[in-house]
Coordinates of C-alpha atoms and ligand atoms in Angstrom, one line a residue:
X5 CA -79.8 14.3 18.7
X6 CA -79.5 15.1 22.4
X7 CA -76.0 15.3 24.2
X8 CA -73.9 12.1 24.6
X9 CA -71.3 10.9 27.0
X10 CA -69.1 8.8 26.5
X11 CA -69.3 5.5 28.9
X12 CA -66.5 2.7 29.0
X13 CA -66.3 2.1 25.4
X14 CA -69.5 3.5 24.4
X15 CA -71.3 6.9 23.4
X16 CA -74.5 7.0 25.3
X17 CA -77.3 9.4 25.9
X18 CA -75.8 12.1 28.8
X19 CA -79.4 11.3 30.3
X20 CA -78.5 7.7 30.6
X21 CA -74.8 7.5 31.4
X22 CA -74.4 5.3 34.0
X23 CA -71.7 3.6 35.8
X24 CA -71.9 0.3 37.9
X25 CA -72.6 0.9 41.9
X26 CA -69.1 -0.8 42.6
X27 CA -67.4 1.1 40.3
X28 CA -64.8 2.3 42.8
X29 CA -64.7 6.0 42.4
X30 CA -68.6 6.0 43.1
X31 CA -67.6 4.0 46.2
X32 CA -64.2 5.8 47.5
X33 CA -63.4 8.2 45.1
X34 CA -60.4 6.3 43.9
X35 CA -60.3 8.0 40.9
X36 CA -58.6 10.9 39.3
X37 CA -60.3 13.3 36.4
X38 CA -59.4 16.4 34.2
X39 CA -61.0 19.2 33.4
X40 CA -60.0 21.0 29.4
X41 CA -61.1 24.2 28.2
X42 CA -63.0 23.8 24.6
X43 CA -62.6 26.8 22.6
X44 CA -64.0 27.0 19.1
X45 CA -64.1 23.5 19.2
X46 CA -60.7 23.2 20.1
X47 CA -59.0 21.6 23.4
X48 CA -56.9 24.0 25.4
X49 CA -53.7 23.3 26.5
X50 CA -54.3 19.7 25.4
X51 CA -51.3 18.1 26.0
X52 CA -50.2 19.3 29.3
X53 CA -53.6 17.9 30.9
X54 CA -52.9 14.5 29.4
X55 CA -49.6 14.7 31.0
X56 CA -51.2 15.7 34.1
X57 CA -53.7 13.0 34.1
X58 CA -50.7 10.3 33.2
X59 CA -48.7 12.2 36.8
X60 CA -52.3 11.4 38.7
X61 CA -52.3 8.0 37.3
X62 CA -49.0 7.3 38.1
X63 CA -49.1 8.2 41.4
X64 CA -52.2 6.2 42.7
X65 CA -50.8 2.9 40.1
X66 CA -54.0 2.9 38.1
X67 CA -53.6 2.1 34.1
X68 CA -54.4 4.3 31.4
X69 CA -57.6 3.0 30.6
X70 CA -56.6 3.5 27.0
X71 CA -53.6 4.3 25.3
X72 CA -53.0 8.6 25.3
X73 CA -53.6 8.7 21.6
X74 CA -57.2 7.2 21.7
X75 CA -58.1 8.8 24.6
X76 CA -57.6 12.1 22.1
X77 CA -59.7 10.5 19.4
X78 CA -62.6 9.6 22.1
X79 CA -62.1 13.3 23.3
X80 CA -62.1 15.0 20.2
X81 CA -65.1 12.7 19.1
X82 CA -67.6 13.6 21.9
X83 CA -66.7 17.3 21.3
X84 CA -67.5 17.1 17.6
X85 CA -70.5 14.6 18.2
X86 CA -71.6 17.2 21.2
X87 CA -71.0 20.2 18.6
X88 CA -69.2 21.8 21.3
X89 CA -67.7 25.2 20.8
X90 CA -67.2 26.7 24.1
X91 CA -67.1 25.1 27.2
X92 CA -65.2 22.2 29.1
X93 CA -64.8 18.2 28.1
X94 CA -64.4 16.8 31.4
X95 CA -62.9 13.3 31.9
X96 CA -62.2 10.9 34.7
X97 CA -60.3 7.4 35.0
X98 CA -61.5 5.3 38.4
X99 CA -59.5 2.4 39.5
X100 CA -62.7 0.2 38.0
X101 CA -65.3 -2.0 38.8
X102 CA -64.6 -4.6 42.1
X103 CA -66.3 -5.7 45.1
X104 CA -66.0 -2.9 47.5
X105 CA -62.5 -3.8 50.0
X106 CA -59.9 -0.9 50.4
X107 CA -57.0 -2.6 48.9
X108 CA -57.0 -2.7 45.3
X109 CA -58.7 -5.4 43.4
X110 CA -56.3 -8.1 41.9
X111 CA -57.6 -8.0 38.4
X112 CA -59.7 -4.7 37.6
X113 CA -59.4 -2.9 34.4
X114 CA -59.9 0.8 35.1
X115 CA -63.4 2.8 33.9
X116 CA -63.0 6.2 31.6
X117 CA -66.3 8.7 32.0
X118 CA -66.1 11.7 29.3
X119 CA -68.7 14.2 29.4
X120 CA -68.9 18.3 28.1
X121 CA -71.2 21.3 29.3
X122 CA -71.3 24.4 27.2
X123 CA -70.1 27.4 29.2
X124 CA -70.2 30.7 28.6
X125 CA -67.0 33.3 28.8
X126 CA -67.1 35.3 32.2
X127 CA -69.6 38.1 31.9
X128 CA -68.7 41.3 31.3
X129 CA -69.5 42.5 35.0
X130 CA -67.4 39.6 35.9
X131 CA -64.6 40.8 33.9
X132 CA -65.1 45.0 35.1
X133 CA -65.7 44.4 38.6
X134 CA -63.0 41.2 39.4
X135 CA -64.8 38.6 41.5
X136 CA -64.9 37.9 45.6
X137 CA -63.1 36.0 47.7
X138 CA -63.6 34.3 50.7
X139 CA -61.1 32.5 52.5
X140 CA -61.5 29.2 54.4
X141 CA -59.1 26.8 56.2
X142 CA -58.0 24.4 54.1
X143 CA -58.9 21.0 55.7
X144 CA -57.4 18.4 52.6
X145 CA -54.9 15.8 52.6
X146 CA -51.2 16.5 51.9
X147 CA -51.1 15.2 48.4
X148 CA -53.1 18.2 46.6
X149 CA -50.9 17.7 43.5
X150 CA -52.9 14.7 42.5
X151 CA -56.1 15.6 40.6
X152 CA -58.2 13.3 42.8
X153 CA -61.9 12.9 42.0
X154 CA -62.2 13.3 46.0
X155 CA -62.8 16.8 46.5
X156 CA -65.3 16.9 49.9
X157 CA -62.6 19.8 51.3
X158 CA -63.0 22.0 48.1
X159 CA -66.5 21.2 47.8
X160 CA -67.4 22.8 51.6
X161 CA -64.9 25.6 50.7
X162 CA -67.0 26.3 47.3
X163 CA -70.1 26.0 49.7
X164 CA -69.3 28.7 52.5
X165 CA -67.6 30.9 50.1
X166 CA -71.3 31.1 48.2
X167 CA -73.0 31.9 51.4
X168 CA -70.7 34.6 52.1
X169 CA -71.9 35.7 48.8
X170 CA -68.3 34.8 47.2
X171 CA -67.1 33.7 43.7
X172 CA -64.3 31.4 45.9
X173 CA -62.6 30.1 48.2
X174 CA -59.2 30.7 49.1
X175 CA -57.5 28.3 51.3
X176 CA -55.5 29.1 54.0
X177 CA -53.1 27.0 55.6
X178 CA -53.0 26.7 59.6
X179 CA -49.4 29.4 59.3
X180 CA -51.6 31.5 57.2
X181 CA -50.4 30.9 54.0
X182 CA -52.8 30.7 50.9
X183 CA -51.8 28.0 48.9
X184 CA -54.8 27.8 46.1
X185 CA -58.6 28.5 45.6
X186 CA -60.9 25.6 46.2
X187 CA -61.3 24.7 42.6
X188 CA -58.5 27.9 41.2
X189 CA -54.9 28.7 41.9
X190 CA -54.3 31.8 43.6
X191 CA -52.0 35.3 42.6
X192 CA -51.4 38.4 44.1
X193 CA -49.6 41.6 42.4
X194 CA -47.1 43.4 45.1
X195 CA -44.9 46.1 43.8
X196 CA -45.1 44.9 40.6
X197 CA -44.4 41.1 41.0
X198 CA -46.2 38.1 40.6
X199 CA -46.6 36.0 43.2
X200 CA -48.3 32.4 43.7
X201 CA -47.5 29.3 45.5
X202 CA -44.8 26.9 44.4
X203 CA -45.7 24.1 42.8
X204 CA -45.3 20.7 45.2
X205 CA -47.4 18.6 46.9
X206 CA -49.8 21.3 48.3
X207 CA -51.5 22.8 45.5
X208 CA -52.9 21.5 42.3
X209 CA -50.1 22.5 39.6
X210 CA -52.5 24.2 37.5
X211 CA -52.2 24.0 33.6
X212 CA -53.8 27.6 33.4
X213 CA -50.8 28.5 35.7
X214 CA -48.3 26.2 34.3
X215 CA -49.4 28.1 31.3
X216 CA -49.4 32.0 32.8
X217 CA -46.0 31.3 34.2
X218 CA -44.1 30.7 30.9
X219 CA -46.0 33.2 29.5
X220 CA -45.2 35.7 32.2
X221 CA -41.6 34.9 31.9
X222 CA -41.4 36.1 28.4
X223 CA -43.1 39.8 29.4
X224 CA -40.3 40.8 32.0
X225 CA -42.6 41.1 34.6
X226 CA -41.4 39.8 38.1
X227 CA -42.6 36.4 38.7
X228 CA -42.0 34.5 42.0
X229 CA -43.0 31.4 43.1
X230 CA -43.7 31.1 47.0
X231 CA -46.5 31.4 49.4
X232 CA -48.0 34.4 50.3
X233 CA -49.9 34.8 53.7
X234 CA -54.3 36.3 53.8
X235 CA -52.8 39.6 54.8
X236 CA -50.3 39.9 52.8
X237 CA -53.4 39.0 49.8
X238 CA -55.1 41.9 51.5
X239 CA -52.2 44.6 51.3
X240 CA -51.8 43.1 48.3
X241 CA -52.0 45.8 45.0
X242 CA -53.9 43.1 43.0
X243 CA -55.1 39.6 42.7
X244 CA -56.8 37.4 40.6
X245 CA -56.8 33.4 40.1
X246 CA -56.6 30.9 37.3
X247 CA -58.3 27.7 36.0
X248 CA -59.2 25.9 33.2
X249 CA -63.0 27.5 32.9
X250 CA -62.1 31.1 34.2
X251 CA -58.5 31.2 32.3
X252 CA -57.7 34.9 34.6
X253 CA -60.2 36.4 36.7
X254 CA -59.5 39.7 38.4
X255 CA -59.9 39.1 42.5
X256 CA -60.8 42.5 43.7
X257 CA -61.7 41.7 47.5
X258 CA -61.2 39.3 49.9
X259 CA -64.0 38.7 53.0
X260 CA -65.5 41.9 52.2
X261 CA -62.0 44.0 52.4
X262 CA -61.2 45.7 48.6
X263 CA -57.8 44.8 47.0
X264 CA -56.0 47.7 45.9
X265 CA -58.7 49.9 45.4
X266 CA -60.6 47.6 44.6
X267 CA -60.6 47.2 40.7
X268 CA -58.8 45.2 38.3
X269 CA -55.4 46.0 38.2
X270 CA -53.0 46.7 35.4
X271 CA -51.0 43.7 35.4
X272 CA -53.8 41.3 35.9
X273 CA -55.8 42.9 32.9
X274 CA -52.3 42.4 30.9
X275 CA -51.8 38.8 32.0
X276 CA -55.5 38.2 30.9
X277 CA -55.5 39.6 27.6
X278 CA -51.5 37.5 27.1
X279 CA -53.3 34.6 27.9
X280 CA -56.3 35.2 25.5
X281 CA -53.5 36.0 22.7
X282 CA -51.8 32.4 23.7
X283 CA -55.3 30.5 23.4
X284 CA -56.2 32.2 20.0
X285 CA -52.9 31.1 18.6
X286 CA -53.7 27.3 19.8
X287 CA -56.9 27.9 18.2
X288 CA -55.3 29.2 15.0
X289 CA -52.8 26.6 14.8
X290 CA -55.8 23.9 14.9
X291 CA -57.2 24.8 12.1
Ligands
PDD14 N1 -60.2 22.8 38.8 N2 -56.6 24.2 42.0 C1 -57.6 23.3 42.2 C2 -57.8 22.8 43.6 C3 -58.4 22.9 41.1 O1 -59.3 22.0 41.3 C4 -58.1 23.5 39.8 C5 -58.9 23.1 38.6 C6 -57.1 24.4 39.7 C7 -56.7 25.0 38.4 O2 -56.2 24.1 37.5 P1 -56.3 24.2 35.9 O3 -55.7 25.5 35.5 O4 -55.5 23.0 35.4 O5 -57.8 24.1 35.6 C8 -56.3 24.7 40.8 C9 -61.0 22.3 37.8 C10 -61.3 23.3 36.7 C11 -62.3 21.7 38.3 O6 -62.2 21.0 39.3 O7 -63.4 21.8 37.7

């Protein structure tokens, strides 16, 4: 059997998954979503994205459109009905179906969309030669911490950094700061310390980097948590970002310029391989 998807209640072919044309995240995005890495068949860092997903919910008033628990069951079902072993189950929760007016709908009950894609780990190049950066403004709203399915400004990020031939984008505040990548957060190595933007209202609080960080804070190697400007990034000794689907991916130059000198560093190789070690004992622990 073909892949299925799982619709509002319902497993469906992925070919056929539809949602209705008021649904309000087709119409204004008002919608939120998550994005966990499958590994082995296993979910990732699980529970930290539902409680991410409940802090999106929360902050935009729309209702778990089931409880947390089945939501696992439905998750866990499409990835054993999928036969996924590596890749991402994606999920998102709109506000629901409604004639289209901007204020929310008196009575709505809100939609749930699962889907997965197979992915395969970085390739090995990927991994030897750290990817490319490119750095745009960053044009979005002031509330970044909300996974929000509206994602234009990180979509024309994504965009320009691929015609200038770039893995990413990094996003640079009008002061100069870099607070994330379009669809990644952001790290630079300087004298032997970590450093990436605080978590708050502009950036994405990352689970990958929610993740890194208390791992990070049990090597003894110097983490801090602030913004760091583009040329401080490009004086930087290393960088690399972090996300659900790349886990740790060595940055070795920004618009053209090499970092360091321009291979993966030391302590990004060490936080990669950490990180590997904490998802093979989730995966261990599952089974
Ligand atoms: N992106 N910053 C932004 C703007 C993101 O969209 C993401 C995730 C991250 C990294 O977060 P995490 O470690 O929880 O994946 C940072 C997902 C993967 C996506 O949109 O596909």
């Amino acid at each position: 059997m073909g892949r299925l998807a799982y619709v509002n209640g319902r497993y469906v072919p992925h070919a056929q998954a539809m949602v209705h044309v008021e649904d309000r995240g087709y119409q204004f995005a008002d919608g939120v979503y998550e994005v966990v890495p499958v590994i082995d068949g296993v979910l990732i860092d699980e529970e930290p994205h539902l409680d991410r997903l409940g802090y999106s919910l929360g902050e935009l008033r729309i209702a778990w459109p089931v409880s947390r628990n089945v939501l696992k069951l439905i998750l866990r079902e499409l990835v054993r009905r999928n036969g996924l072993r590596r890749g991402i189950v994606y999920f998102q929760v709109t506000r629901g179906v409604a004639p289209r007016d901007h204020k929310f709908p008196a009575k709505v009950k809100s939609a749930l969309v699962v889907t997965t894609k197979r992915m395969n780990p970085p390739s090995e190049a990927m991994l030897r030669d750290g990817v490319a950066v490119s750095s745009q403004p960053d044009i979005r709203w002031t509330r970044r911490d909300i996974k929000s399915l509206s994602l234009l400004p990180n979509i024309l990020a994504k965009q320009a950094a691929t015609e200038a031939k770039a893995f990413e984008a990094w996003l640079v505040g009008p002061d100069g700061t870099v607070t994330e990548g379009s669809s990644t957060n952001a790290w630079i190595v300087k004298n032997g310390a970590v450093i990436t933007y605080p978590k708050s209202h502009d950036i994405l609080g990352g689970i990958t980097r929610l993740s890194l960080l208390e791992l990070v804070q049990k090597t003894g190697v110097t983490l801090v948590e602030r913004g760091f400007t583009l040329k401080e990034a490009l004086e930087a000794d290393e960088a690399f970002l972090t996300s659900s689907s790349a886990f740790l991916l060595p940055v070795t130059s920004i618009d053209g310029q090499n970092i360091g000198n321009g291979k993966p560093g030391p302590i990004s190789e060490k936080l990669r391989a950490i990180y590997l070690e904490n998802v093979a004992r989730q995966i261990g622990a599952a089974k």
